PDB file of C-alpha atoms in Angstrom:
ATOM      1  CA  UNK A  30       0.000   0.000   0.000  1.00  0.00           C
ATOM      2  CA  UNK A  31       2.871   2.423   0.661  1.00  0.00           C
ATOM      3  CA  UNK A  32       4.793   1.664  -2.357  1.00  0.00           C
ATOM      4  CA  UNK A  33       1.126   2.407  -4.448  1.00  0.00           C
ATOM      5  CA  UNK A  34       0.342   5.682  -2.597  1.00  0.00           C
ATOM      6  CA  UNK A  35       4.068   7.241  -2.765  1.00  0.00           C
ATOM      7  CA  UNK A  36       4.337   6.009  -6.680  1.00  0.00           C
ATOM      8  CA  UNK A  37       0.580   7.684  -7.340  1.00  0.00           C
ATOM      9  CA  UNK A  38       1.613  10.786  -5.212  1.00  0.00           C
ATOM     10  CA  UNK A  39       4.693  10.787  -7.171  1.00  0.00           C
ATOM     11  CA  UNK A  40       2.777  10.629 -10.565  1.00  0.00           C
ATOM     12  CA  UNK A  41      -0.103  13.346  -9.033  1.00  0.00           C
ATOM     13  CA  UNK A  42       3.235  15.937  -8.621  1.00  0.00           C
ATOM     14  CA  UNK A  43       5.077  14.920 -11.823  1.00  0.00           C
ATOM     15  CA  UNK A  44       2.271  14.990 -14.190  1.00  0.00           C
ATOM     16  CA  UNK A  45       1.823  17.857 -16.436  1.00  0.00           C
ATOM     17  CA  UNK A  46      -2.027  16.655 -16.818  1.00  0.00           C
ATOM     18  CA  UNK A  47      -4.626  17.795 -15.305  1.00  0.00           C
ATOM     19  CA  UNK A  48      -6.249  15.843 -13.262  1.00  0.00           C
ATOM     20  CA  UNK A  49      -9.302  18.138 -11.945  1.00  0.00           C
ATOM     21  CA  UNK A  50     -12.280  16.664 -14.128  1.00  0.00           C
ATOM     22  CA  UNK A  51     -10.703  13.439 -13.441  1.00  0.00           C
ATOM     23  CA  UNK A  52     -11.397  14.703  -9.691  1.00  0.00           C
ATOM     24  CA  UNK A  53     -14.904  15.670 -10.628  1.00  0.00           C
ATOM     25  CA  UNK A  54     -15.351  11.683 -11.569  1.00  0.00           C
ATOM     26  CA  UNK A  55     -13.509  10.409  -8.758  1.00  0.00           C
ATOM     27  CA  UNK A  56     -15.569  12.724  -6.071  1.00  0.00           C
ATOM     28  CA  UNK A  57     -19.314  11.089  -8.064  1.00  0.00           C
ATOM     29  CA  UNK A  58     -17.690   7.313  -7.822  1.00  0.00           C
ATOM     30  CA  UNK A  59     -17.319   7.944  -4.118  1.00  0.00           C
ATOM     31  CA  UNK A  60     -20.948   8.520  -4.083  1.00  0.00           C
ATOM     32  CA  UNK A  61     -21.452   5.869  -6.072  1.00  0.00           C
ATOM     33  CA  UNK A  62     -19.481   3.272  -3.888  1.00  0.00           C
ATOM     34  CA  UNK A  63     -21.159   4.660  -0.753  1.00  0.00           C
ATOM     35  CA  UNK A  64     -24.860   3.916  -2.061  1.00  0.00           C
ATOM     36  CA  UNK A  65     -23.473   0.753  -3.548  1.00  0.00           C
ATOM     37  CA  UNK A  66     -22.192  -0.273  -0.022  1.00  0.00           C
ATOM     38  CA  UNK A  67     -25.464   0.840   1.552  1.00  0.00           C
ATOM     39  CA  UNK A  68     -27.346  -1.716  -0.726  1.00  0.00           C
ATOM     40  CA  UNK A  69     -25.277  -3.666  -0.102  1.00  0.00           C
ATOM     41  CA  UNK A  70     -25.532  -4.240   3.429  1.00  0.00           C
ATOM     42  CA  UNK A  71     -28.881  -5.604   2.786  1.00  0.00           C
ATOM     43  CA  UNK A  72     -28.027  -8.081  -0.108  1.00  0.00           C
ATOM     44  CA  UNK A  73     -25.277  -9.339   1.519  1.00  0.00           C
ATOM     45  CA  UNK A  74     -23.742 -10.430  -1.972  1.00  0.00           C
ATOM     46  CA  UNK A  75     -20.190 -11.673  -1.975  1.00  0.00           C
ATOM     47  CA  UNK A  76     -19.924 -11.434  -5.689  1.00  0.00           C
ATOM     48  CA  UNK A  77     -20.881  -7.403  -5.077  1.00  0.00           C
ATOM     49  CA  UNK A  78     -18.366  -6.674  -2.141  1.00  0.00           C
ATOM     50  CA  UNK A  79     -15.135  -8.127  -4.900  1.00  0.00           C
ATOM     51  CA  UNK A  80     -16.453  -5.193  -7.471  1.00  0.00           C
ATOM     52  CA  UNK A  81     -16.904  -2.692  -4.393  1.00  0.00           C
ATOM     53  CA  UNK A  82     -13.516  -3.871  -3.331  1.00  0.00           C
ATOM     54  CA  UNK A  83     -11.805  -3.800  -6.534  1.00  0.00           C
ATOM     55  CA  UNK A  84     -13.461  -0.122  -7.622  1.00  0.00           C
ATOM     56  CA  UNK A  85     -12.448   0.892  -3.821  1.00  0.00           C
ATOM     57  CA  UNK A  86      -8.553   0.333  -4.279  1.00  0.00           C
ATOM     58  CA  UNK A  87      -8.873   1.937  -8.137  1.00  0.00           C
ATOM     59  CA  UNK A  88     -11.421   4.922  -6.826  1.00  0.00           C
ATOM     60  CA  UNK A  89      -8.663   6.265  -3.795  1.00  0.00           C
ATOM     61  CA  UNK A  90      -5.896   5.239  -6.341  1.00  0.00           C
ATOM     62  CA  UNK A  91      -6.871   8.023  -8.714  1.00  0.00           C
ATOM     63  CA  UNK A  92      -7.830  10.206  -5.591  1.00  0.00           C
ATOM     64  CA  UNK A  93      -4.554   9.986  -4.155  1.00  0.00           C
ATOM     65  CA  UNK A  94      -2.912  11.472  -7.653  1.00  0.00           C
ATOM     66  CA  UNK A  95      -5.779  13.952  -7.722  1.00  0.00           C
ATOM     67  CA  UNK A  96      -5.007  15.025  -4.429  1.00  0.00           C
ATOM     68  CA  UNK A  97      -1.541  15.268  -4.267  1.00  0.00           C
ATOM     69  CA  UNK A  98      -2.008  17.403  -7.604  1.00  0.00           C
ATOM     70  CA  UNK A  99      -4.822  19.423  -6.093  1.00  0.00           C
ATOM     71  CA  UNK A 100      -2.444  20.560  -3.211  1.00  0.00           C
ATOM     72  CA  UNK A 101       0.522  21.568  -5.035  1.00  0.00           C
ATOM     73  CA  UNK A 102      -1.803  23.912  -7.027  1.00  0.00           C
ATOM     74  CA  UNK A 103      -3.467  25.157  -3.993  1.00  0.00           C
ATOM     75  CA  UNK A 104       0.307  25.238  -2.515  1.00  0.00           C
ATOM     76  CA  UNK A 105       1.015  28.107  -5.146  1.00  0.00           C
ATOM     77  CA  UNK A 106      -2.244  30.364  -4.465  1.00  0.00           C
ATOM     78  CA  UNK A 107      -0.938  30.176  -0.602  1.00  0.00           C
ATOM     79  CA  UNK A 108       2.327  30.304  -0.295  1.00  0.00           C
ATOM     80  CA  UNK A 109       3.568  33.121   2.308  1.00  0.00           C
ATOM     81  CA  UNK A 110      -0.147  33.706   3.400  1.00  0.00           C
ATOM     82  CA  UNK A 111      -1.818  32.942   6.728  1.00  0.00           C
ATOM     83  CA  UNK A 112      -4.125  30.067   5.319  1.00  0.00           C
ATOM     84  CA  UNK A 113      -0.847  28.316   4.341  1.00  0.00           C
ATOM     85  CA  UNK A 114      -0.938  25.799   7.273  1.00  0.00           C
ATOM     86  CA  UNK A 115      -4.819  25.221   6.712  1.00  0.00           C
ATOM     87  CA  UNK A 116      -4.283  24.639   3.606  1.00  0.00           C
ATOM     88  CA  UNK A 117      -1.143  21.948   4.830  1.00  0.00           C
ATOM     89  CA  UNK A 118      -3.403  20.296   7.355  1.00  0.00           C
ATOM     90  CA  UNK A 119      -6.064  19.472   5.133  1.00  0.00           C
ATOM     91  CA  UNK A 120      -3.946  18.619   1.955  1.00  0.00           C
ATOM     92  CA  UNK A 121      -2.410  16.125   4.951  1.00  0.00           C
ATOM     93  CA  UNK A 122      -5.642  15.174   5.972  1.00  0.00           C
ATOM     94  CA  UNK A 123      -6.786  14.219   2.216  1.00  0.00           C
ATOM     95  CA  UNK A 124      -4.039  12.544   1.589  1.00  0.00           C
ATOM     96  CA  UNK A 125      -3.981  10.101   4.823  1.00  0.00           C
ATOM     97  CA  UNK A 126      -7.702   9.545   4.373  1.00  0.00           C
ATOM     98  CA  UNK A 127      -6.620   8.291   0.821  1.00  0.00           C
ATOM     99  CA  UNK A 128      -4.083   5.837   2.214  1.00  0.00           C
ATOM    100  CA  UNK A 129      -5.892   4.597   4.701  1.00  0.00           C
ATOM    101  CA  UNK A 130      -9.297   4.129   2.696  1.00  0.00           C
ATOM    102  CA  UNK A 131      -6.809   2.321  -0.206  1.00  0.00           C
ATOM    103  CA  UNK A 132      -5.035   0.410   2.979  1.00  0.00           C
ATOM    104  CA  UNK A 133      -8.657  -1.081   3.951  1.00  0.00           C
ATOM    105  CA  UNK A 134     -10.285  -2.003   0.760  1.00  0.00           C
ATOM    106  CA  UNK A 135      -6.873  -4.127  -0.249  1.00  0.00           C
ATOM    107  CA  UNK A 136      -7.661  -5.792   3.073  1.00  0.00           C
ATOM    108  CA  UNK A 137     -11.346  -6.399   1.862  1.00  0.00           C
ATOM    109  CA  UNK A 138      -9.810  -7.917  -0.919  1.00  0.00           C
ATOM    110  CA  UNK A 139      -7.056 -10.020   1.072  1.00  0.00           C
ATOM    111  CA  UNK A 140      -9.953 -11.051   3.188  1.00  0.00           C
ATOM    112  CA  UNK A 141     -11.670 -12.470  -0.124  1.00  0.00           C
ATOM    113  CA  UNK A 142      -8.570 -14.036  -1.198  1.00  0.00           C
ATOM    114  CA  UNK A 143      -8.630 -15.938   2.171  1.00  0.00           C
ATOM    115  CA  UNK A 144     -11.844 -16.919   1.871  1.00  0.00           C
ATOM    116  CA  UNK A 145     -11.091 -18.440  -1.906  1.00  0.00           C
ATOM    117  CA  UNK A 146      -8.403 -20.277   0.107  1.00  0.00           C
ATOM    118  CA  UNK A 147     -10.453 -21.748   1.743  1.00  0.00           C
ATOM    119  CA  UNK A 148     -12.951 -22.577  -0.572  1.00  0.00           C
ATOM    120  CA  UNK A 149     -15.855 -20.243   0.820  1.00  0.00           C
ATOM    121  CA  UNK A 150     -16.249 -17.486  -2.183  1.00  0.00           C
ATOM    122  CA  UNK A 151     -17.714 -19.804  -5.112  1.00  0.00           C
ATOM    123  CA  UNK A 152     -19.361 -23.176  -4.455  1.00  0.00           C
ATOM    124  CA  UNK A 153     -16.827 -24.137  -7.317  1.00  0.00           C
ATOM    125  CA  UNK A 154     -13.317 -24.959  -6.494  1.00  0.00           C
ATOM    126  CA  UNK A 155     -11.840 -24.037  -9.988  1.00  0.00           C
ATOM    127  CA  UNK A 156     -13.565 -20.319  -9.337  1.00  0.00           C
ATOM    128  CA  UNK A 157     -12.269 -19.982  -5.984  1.00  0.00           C
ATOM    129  CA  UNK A 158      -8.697 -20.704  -7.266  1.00  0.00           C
ATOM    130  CA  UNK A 159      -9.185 -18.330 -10.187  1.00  0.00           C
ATOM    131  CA  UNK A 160     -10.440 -15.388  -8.433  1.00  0.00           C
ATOM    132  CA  UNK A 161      -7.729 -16.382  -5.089  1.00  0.00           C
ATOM    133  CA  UNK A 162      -5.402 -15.942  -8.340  1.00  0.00           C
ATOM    134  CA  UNK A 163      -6.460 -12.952  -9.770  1.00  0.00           C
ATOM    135  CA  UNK A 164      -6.675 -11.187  -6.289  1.00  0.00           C
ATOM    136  CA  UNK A 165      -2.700 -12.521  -5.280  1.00  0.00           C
ATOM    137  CA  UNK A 166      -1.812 -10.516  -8.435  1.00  0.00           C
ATOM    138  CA  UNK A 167      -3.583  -7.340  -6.969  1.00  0.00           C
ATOM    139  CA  UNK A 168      -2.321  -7.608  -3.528  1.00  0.00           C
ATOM    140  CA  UNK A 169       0.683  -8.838  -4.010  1.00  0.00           C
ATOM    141  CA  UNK A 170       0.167 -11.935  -2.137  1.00  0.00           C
ATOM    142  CA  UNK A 171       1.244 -15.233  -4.220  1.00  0.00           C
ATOM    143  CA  UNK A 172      -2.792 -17.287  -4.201  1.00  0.00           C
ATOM    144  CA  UNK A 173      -0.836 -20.392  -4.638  1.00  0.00           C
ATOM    145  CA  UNK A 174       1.696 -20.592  -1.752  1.00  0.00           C
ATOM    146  CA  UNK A 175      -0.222 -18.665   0.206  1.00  0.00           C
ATOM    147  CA  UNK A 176      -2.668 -21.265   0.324  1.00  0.00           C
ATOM    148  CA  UNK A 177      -0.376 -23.848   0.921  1.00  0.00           C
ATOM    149  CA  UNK A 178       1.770 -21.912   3.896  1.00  0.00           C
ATOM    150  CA  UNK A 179      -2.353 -21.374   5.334  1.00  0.00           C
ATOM    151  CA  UNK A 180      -3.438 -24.607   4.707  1.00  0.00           C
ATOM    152  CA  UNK A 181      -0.229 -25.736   6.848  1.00  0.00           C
ATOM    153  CA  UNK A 182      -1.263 -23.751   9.758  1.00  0.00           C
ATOM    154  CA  UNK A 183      -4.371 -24.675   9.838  1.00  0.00           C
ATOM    155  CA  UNK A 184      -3.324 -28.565   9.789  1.00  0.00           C
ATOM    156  CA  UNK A 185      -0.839 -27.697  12.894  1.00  0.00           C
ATOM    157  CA  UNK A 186      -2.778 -24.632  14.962  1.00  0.00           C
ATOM    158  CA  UNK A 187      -3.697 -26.013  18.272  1.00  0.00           C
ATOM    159  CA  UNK A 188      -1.622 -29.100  18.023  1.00  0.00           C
ATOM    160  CA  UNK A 189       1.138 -28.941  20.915  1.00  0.00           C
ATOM    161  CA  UNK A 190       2.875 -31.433  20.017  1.00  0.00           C
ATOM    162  CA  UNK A 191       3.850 -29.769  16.305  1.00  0.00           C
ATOM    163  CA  UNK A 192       4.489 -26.237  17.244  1.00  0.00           C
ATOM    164  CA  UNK A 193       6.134 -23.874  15.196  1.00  0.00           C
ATOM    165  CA  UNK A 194       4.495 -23.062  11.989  1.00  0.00           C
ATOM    166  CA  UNK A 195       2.043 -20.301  11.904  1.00  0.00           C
ATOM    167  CA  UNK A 196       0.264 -21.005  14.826  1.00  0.00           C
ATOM    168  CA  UNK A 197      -0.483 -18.867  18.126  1.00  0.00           C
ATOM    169  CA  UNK A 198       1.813 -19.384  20.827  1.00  0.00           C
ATOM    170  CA  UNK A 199      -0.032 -21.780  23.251  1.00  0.00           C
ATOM    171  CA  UNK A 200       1.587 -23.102  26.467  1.00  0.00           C
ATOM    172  CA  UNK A 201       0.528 -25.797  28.279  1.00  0.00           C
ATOM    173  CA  UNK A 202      -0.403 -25.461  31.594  1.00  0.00           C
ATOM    174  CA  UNK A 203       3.055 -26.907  32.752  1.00  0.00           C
ATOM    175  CA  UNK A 204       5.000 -25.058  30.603  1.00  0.00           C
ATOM    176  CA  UNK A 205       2.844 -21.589  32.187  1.00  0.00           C
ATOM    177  CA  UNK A 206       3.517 -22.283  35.367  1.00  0.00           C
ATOM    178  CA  UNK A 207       7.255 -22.651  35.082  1.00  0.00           C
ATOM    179  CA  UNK A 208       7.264 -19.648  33.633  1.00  0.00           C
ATOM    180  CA  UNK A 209       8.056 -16.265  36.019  1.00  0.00           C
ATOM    181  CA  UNK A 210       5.161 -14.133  36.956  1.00  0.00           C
ATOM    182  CA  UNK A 211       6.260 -11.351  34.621  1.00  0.00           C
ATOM    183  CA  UNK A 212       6.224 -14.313  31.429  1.00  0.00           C
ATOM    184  CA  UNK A 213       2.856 -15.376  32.510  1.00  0.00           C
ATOM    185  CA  UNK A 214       1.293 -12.073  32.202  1.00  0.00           C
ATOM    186  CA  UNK A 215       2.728 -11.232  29.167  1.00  0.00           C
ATOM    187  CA  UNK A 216       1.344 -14.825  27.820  1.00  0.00           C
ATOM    188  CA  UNK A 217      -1.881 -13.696  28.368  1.00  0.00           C
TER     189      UNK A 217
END
């Protein structure tokens, strides 16, 4: 997510296009993705929440160009005046809402992925693995070895006797009380 924002901010500095009706756009999708959402909520379709995701990440993508562009113009109008830092907090404040609203729709569709890992998304098994796929490419996260590491530590999590990969630490009771007082509460 970091990478994405600083190489779109980058781009929404460098450019010598402007990006204002592309703003314009950007400002009615947000609309759009809100009322989407909304409906959402009551249809409680999976199917829907991948296309919110996916339009989510692309929508604050754009944004965060947009913005970054839209403050280094405003930058120019205020420079050396006393709405300078206004103008600075709220180009800030743009800008981290774009991150973080870009941070949590990759999660929605990292929590998706998961789900195709485990077989949940599609009733079919060959859609699952297509979609998992097609999401690893957007998040970065490999579908195929991801699944495999996952499916790993879900064949070992709670088993004490094959600790080690992936799982939650767990202690046995034995193994808590030989601990000092100061391990045990950090333990729980």
């Amino acid at each position: 997510t970091a990478a994405a924002f600083a190489g779109l901010s980058l781009f929404g500095y460098t450019t010598k296009k402007d990006l204002s009706g592309f703003g314009t756009f950007l400002i009615m999708v947000v609309v759009g993705l809100l009322v989407a959402s909304l409906i959402n909520l009551f249809l409680r379709s999976s199917m829907m929440d991948l296309v919110i995701s996916f339009v989510g990440v692309l929508l604050f993508a754009g944004l965060t160009a947009y913005d970054t562009q839209k403050i280094k113009s405003i930058y120019s109008y205020v420079a050396g005046t006393d709405m300078m830092g206004k103008s600075v907090v709220m180009g800030a404040l743009n800008l981290y809402l774009d991150f973080i609203n870009m941070f949590l729709f990759l999660l929605r569709l990292f929590i998706i992925q998961h789900d195709c890992g485990h077989g949940a998304f599609l009733r079919s098994r060959a859609g699952n693995d297509w979609i998992g796929r097609l999401l690893g490419a957007f998040t970065l996260t490999p579908y195929d070895c991801w699944r495999y590491s996952h499916a790993q530590h879900h064949a070992g999590t709670g088993n004490l006797e094959a600790r080690g990969y992936g799982d939650v630490d767990m202690l046995t009771v034995r193994e808590y009380r030989e601990r000092r007082w100061l391990a045990r509460l950090g333990y729980r």
